PDB file of C-alpha atoms and ligand atoms in Angstrom:
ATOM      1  CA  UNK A 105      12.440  -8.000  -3.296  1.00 59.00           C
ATOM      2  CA  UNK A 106      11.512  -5.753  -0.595  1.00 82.00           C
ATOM      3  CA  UNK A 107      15.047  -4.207   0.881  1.00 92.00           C
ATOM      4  CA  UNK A 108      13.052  -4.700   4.004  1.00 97.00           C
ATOM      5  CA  UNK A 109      12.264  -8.075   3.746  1.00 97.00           C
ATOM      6  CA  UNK A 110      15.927  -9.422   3.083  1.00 96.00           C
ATOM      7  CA  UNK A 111      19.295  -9.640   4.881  1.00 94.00           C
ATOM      8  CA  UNK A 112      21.329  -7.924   6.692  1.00 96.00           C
ATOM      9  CA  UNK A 113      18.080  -7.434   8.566  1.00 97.00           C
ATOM     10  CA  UNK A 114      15.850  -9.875  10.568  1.00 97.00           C
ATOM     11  CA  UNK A 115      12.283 -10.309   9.436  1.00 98.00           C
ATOM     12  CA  UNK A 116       9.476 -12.450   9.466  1.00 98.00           C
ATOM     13  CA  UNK A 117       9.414 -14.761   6.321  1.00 98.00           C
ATOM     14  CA  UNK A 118       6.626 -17.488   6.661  1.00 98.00           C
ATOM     15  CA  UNK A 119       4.317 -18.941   9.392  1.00 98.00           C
ATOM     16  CA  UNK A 120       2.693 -22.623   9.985  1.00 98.00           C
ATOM     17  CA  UNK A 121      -0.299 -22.897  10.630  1.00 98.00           C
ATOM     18  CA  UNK A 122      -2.762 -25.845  12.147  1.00 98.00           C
ATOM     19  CA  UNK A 123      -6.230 -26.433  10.325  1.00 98.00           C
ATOM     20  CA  UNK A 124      -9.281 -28.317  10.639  1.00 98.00           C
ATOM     21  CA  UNK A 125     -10.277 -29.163   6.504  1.00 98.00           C
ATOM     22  CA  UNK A 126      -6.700 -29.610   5.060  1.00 97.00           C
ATOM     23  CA  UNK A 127      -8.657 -29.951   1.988  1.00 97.00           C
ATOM     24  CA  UNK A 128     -10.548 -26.962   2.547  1.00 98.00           C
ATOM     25  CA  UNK A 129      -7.751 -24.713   3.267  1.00 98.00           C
ATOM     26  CA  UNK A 130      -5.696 -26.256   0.237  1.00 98.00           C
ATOM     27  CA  UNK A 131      -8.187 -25.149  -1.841  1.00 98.00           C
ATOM     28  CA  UNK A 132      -8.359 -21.651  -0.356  1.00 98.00           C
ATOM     29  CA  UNK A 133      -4.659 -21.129  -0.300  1.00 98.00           C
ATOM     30  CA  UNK A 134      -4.456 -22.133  -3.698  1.00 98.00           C
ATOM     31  CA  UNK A 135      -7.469 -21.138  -5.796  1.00 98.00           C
ATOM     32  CA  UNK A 136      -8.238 -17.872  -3.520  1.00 98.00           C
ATOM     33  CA  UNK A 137      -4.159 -16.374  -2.358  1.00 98.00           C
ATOM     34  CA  UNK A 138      -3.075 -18.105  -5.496  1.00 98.00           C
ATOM     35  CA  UNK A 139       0.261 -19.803  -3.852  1.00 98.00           C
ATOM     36  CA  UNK A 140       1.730 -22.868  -5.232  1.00 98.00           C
ATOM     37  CA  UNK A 141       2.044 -26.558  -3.293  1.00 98.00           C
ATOM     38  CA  UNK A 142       5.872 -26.869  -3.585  1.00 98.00           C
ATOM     39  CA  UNK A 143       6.193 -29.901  -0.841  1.00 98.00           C
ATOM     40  CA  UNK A 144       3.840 -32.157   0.650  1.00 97.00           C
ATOM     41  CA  UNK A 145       3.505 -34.635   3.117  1.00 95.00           C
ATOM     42  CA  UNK A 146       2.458 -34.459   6.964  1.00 95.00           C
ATOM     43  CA  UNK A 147       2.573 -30.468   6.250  1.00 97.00           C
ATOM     44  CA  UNK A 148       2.288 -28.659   2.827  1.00 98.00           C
ATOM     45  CA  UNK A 149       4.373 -25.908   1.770  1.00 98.00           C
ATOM     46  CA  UNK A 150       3.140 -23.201   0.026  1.00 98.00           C
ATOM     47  CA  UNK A 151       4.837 -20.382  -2.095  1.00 98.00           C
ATOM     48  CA  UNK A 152       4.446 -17.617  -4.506  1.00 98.00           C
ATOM     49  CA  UNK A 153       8.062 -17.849  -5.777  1.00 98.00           C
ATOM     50  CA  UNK A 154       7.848 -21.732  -5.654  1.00 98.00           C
ATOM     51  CA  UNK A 155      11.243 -21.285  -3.892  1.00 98.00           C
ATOM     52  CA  UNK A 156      10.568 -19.966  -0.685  1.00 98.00           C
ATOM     53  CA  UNK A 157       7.506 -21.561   1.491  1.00 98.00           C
ATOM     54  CA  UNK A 158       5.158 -18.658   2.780  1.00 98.00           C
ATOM     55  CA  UNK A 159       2.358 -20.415   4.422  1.00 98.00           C
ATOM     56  CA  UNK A 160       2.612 -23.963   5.328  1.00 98.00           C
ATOM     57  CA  UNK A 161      -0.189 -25.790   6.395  1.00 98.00           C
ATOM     58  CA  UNK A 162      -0.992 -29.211   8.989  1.00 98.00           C
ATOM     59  CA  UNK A 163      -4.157 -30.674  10.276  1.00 97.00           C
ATOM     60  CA  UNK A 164      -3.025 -31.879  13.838  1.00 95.00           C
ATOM     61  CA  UNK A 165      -4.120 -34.649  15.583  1.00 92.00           C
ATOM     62  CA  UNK A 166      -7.224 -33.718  17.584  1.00 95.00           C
ATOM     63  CA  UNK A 167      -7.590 -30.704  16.413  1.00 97.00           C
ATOM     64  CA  UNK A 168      -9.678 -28.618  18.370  1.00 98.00           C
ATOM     65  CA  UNK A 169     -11.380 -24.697  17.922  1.00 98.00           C
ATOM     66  CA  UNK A 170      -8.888 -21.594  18.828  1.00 98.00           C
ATOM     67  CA  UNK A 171     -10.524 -21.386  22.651  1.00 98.00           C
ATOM     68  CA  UNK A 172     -11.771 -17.557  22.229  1.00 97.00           C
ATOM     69  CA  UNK A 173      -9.150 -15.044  24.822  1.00 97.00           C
ATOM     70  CA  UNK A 174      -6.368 -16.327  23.996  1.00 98.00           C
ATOM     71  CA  UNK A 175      -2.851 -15.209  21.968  1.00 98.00           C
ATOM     72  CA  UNK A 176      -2.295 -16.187  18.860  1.00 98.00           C
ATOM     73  CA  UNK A 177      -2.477 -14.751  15.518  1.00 98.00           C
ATOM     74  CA  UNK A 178      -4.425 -11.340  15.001  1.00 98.00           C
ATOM     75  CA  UNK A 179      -3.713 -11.634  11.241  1.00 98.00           C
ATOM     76  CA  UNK A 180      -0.705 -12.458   9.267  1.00 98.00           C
ATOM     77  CA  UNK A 181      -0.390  -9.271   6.377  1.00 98.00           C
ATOM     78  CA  UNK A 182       1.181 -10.543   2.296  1.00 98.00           C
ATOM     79  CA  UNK A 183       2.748  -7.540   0.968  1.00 98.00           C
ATOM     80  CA  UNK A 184       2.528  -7.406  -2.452  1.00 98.00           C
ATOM     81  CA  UNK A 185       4.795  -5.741  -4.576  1.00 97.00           C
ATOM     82  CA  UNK A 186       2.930  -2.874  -6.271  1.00 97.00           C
ATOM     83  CA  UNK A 187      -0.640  -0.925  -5.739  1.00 97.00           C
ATOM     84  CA  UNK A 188      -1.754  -2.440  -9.338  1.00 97.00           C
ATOM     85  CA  UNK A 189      -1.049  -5.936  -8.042  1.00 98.00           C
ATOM     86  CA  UNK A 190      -3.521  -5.053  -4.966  1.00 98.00           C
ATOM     87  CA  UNK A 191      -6.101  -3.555  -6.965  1.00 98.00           C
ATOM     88  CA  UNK A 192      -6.228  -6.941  -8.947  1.00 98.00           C
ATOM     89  CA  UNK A 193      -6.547  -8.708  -5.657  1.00 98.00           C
ATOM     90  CA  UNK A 194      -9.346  -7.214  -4.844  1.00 98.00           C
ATOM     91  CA  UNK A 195     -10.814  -7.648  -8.080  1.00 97.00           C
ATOM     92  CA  UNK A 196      -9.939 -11.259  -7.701  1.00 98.00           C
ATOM     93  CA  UNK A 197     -11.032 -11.880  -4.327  1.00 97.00           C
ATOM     94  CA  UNK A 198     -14.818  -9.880  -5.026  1.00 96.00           C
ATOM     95  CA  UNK A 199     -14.966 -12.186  -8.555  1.00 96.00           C
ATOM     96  CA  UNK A 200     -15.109 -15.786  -6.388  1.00 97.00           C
ATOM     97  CA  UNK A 201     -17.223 -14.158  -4.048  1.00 97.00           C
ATOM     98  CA  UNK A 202     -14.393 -13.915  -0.370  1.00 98.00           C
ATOM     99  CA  UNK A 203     -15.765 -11.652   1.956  1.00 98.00           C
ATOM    100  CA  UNK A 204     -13.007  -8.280   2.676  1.00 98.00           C
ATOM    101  CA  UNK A 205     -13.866  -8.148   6.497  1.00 98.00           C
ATOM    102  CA  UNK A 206     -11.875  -4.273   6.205  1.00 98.00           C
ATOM    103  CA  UNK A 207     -10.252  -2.191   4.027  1.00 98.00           C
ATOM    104  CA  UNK A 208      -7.933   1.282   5.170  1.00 98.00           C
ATOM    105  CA  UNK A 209      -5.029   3.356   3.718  1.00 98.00           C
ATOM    106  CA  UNK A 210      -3.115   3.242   6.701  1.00 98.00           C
ATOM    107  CA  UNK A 211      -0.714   5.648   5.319  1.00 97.00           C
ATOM    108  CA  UNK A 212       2.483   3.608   5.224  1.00 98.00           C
ATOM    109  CA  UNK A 213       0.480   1.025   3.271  1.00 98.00           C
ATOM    110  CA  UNK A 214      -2.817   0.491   1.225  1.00 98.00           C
ATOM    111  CA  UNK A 215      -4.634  -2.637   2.723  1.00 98.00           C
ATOM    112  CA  UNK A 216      -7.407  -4.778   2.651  1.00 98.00           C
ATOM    113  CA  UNK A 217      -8.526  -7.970   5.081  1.00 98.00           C
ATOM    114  CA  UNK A 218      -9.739 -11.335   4.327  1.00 98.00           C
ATOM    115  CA  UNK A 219     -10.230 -14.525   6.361  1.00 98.00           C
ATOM    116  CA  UNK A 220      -9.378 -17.851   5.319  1.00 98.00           C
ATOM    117  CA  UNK A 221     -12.243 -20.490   5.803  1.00 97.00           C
ATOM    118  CA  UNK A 222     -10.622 -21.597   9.268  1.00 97.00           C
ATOM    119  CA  UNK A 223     -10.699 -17.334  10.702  1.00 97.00           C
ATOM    120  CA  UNK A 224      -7.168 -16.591  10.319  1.00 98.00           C
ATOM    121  CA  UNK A 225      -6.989 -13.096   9.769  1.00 98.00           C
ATOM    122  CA  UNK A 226      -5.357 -12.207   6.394  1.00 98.00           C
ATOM    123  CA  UNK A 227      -3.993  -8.994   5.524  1.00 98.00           C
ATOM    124  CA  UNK A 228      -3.147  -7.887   1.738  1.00 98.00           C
ATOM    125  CA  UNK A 229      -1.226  -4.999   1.175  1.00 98.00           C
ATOM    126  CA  UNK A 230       0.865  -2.556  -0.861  1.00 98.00           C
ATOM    127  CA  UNK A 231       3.457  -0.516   0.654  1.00 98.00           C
ATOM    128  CA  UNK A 232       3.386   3.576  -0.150  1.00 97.00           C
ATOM    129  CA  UNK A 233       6.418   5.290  -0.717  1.00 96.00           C
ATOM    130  CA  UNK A 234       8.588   5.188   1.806  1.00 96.00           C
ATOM    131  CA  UNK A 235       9.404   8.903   2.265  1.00 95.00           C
ATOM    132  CA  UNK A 236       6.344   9.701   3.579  1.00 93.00           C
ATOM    133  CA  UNK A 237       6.367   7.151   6.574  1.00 97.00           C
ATOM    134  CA  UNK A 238       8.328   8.598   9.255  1.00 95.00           C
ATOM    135  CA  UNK A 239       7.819  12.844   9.973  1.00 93.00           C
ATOM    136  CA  UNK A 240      10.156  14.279  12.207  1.00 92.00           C
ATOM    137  CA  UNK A 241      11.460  10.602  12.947  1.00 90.00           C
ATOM    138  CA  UNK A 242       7.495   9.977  13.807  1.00 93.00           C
ATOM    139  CA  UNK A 243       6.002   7.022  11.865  1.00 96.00           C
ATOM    140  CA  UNK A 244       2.732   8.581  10.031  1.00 95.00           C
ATOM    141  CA  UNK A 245       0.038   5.016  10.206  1.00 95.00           C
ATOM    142  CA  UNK A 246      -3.266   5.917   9.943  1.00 95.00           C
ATOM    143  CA  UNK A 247      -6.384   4.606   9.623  1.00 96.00           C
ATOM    144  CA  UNK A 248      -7.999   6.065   6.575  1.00 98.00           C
ATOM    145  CA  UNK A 249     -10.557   4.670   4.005  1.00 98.00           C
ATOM    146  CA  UNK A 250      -9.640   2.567   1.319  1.00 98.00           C
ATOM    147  CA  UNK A 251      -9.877   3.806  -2.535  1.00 98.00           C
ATOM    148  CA  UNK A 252     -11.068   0.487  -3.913  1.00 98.00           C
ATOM    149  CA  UNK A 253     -12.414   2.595  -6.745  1.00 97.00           C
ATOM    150  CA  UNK A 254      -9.963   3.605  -7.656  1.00 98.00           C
ATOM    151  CA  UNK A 255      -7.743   0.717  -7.101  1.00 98.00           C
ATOM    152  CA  UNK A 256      -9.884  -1.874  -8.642  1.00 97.00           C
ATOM    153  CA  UNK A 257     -10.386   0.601 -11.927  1.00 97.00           C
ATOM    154  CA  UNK A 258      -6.219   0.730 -12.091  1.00 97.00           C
ATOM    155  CA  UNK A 259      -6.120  -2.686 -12.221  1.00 97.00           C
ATOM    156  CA  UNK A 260      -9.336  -3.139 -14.519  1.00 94.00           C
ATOM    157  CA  UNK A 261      -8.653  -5.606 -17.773  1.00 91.00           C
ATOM    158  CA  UNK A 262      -5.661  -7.279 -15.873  1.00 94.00           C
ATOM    159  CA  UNK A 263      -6.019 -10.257 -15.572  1.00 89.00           C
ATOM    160  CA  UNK A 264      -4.857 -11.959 -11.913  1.00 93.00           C
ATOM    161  CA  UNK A 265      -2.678 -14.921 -12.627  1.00 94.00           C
ATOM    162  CA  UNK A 266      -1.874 -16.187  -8.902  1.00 97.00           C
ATOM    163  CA  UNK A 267       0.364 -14.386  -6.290  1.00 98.00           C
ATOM    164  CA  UNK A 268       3.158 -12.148  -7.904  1.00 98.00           C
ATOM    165  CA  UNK A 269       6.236 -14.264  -7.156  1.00 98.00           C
ATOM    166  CA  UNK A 270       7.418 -10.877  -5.358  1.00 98.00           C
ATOM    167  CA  UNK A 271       5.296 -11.103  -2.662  1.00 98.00           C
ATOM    168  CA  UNK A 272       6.314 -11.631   1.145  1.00 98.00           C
ATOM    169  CA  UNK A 273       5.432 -12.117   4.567  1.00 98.00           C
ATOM    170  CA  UNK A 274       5.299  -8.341   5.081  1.00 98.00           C
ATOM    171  CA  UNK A 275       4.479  -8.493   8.882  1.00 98.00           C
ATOM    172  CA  UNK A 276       2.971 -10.559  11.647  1.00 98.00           C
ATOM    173  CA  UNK A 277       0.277  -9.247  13.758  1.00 98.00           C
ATOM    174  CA  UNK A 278      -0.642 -11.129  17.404  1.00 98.00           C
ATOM    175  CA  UNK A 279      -2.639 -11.522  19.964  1.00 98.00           C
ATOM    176  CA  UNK A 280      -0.159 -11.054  23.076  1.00 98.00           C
ATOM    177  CA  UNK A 281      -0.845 -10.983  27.037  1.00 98.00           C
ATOM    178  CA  UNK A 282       0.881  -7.831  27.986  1.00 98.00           C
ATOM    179  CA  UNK A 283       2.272  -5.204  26.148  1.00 98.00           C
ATOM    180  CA  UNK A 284       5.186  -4.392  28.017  1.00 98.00           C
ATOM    181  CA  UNK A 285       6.431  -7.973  28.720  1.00 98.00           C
ATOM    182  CA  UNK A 286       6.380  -8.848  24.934  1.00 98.00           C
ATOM    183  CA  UNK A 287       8.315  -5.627  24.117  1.00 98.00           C
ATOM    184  CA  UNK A 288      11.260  -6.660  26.225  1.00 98.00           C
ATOM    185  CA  UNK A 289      11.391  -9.766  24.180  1.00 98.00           C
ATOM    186  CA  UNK A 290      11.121  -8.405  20.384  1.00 98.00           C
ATOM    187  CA  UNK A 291      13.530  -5.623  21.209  1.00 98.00           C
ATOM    188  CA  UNK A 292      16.039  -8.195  22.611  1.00 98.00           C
ATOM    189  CA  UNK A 293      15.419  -9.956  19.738  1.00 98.00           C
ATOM    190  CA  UNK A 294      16.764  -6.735  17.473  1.00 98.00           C
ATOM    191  CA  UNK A 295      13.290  -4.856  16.839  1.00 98.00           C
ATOM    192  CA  UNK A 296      12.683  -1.365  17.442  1.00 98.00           C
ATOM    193  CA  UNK A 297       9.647   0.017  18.118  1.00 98.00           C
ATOM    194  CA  UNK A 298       8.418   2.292  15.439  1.00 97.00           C
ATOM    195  CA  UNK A 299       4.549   2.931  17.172  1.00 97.00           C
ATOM    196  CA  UNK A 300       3.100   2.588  20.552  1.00 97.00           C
ATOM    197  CA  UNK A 301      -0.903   2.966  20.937  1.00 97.00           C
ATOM    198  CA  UNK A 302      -0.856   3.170  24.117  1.00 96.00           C
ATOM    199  CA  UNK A 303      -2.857   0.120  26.244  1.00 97.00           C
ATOM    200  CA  UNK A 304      -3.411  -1.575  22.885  1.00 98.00           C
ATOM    201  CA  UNK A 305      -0.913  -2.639  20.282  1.00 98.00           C
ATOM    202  CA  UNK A 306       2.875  -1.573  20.096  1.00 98.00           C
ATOM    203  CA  UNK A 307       4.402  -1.947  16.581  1.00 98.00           C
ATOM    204  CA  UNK A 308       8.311  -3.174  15.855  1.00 98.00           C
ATOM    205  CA  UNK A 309      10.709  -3.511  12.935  1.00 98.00           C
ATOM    206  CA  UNK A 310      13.931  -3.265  11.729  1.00 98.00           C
ATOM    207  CA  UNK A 311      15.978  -1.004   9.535  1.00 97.00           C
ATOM    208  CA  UNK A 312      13.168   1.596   9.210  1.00 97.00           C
ATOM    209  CA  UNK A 313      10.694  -0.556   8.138  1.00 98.00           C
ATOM    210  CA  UNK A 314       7.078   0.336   9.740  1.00 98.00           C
ATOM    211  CA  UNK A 315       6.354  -2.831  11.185  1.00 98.00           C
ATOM    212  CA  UNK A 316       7.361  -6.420  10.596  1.00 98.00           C
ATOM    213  CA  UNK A 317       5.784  -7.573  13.891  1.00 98.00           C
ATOM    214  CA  UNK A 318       2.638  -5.758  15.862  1.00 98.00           C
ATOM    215  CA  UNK A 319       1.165  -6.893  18.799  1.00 98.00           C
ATOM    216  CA  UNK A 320      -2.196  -6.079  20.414  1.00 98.00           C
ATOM    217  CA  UNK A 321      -3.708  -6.896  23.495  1.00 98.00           C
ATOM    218  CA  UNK A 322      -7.405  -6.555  21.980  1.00 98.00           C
ATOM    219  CA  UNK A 323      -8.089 -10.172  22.874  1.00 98.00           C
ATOM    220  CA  UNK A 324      -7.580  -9.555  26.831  1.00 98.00           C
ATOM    221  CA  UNK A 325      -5.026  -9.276  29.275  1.00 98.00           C
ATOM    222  CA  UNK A 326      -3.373 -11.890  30.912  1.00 97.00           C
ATOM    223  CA  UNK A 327      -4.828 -14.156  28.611  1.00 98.00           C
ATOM    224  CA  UNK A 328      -3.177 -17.839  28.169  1.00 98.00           C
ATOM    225  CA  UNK A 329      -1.831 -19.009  24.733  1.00 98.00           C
ATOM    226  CA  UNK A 330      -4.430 -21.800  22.845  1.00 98.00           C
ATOM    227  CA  UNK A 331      -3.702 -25.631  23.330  1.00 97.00           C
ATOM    228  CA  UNK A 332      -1.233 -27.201  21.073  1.00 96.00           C
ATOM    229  CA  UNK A 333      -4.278 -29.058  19.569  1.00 96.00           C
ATOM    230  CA  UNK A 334      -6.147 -25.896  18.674  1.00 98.00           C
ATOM    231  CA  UNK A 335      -6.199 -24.669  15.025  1.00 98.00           C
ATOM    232  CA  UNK A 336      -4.646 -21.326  14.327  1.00 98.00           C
ATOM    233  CA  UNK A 337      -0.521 -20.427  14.523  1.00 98.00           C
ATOM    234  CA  UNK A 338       1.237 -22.972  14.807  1.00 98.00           C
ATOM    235  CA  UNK A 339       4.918 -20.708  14.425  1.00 98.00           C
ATOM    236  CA  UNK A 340       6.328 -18.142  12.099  1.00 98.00           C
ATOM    237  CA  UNK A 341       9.707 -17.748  11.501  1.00 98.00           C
ATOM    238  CA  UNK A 342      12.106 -14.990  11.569  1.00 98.00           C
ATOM    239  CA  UNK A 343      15.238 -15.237   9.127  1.00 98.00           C
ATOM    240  CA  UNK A 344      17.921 -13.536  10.918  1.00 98.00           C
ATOM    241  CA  UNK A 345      21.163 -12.768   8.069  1.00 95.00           C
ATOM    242  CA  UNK A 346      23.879 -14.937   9.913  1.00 96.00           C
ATOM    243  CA  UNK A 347      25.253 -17.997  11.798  1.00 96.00           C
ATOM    244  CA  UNK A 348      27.092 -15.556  14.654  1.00 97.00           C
ATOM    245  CA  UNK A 349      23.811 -13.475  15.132  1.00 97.00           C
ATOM    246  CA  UNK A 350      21.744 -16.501  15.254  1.00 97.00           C
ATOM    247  CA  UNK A 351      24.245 -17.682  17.764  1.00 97.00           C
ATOM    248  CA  UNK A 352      24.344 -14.567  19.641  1.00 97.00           C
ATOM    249  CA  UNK A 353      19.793 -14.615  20.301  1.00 98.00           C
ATOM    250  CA  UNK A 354      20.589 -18.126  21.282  1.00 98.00           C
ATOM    251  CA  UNK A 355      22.924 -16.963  24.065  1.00 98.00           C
ATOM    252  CA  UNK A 356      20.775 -13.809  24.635  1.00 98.00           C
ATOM    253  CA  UNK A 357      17.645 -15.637  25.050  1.00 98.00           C
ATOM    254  CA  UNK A 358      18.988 -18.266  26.867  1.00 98.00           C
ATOM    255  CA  UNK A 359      20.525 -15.488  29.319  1.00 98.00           C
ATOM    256  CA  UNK A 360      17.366 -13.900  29.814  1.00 98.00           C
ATOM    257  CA  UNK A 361      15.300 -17.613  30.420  1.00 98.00           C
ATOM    258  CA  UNK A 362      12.953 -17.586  27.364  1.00 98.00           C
ATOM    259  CA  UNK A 363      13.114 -21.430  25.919  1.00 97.00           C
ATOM    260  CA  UNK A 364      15.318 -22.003  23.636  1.00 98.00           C
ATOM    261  CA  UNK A 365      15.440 -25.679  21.637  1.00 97.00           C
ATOM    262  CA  UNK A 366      17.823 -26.469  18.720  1.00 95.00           C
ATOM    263  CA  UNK A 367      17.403 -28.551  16.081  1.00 91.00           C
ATOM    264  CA  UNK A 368      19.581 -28.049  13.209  1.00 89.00           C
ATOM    265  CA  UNK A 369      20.535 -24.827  12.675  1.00 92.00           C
ATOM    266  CA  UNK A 370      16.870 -23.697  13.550  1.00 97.00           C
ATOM    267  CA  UNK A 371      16.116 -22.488  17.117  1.00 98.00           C
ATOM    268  CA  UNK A 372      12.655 -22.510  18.634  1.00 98.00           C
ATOM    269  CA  UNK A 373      11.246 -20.169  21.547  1.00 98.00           C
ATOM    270  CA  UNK A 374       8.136 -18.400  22.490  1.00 98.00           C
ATOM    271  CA  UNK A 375       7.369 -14.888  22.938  1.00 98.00           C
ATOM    272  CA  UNK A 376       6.097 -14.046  26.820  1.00 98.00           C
ATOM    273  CA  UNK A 377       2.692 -14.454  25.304  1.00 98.00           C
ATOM    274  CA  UNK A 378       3.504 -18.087  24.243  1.00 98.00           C
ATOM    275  CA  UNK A 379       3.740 -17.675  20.447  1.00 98.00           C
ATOM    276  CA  UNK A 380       5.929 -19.629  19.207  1.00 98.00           C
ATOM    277  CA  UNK A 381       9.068 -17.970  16.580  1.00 98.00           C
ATOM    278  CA  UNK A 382      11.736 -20.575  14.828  1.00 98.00           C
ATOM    279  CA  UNK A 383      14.537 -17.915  14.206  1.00 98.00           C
ATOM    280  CA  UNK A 384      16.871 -19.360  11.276  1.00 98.00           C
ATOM    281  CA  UNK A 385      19.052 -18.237   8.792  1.00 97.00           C
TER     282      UNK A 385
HETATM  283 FE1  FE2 B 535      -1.355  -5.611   9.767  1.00 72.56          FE
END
């Protein structure tokens, strides 16, 4: 796995999320991102290593549209573990006919976008190698075209058989209120800021990743978070490596009056934009 996706750092590791069609979205989370139902009930878990749940899915009560200018989820971004496994997404993806809303080698990463059938922004992605991320200390993400020649022609003749059990929750991207207010809370939480576009979208991680979490403020300003009703993010959850340091955000948040609620060793809070994180170990 990923050395930056595992302990001793913190870093995102799945994400809920509310739907509409639970039948629908089964279907897409299955058949199209090729995860596995390991537990269901009132929510279904899904996951490529049929260990570890990466998406896990709930049709709420009442559930209602995303109102439009408000936070939430920008996209959530699967990194997969090598450029051939990406080019045979995207062969996969173009054979049952999903539309790639974007595509860009930003770099640090090769990447393409999808949407499942509710909107939630999808990311797919392969990371580059890592010595070329950072110059002078400076991370290096661009926005450059995508090869999908010459990605889809690596990967042509293999055949895709589901999400490689090495995939993970490489980062979370939201919709926040304001930049600066939401900074103060992911670097108390332990992540350092790797990229700032000024005005727009700041970019955090840990241990010299180049982002697990980015935030933008493309959807407005000020803007309020969705009803608790309305489809989209429910949480994601960041996997911090032990009891004490769990112990020690709970202290720190509570200190600094973002909500905290316990509930087994899991606590629960919200960014300042009102997106809600379980941090666990
Ligand atoms: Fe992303």
């Amino acid at each position: 796995m990923s050395r930056y996706h595992r302990h001793p750092l913190s870093y995102p590791a799945n994400l809920k999320l509310k739907v509409m069609d639970l039948e629908k979205s089964l279907k897409f989370y299955t058949e199209i991102l090729g995860l596995t139902i390991i537990e269901e009930g009132e929510e279904y878990k899904l996951s490529a290593d049929l260990i570890n749940p990466l998406v896990i899915i709930t049709r709420p009560n009442n559930a209602i549209i995303k109102p439009p200018h408000t936070t939430g989820l920008y996209h959530y971004a699967i990194k997969l573990p090598s450029r051939l496994d990406l080019g045979k997404f995207i062969n996969h993806v173009k054979d049952k006919d999903i539309e790639i809303v974007g595509g860009a080698n930003h770099g640090v990463s090769e990447a393409f976008y999808i949407e499942d059938y509710e909107g939630n922004g999808i990311e797919i992605y392969a990371d580059t190698d890592e010595k070329n991320w950072f110059v002078n200390g400076k991370l290096k993400m661009v926005t450059d075209p995508l090869d999908y020649r010459e990605l889809m022609s690596l990967a042509q003749g293999d055949i895709w058989d589901g999400m490689p059990k090495e995939a993970v929750l490489g980062h979370m991207h939201l919709y926040v209120d304001n930049l600066e207010k939401n900074a103060i809370f992911y670097e108390l939480l332990g992540f350092e800021k790797t990229l700032a576009l000024p005005n727009s979208a700041y970019f955090y991680s840990q241990g010299g990743y180049h982002h697990h979490i980015g935030f933008n403020v493309w959807n407005g300003r000020e803007i309020p978070p969705p009803p608790e009703n309305a489809i989209g993010l429910d949480y994601y959850t960041i996997k911090v490596s032990t009891k004490e340091k769990l112990m020690d955000l709970e202290k720190k948040l509570i200190e600094n009056n973002y909500l905290t609620q316990k509930n087994d060793e899991k606590i629960l809070t919200k960014d300042p934009a009102g997106n809600k994180i379980i941090l666990e170990i």
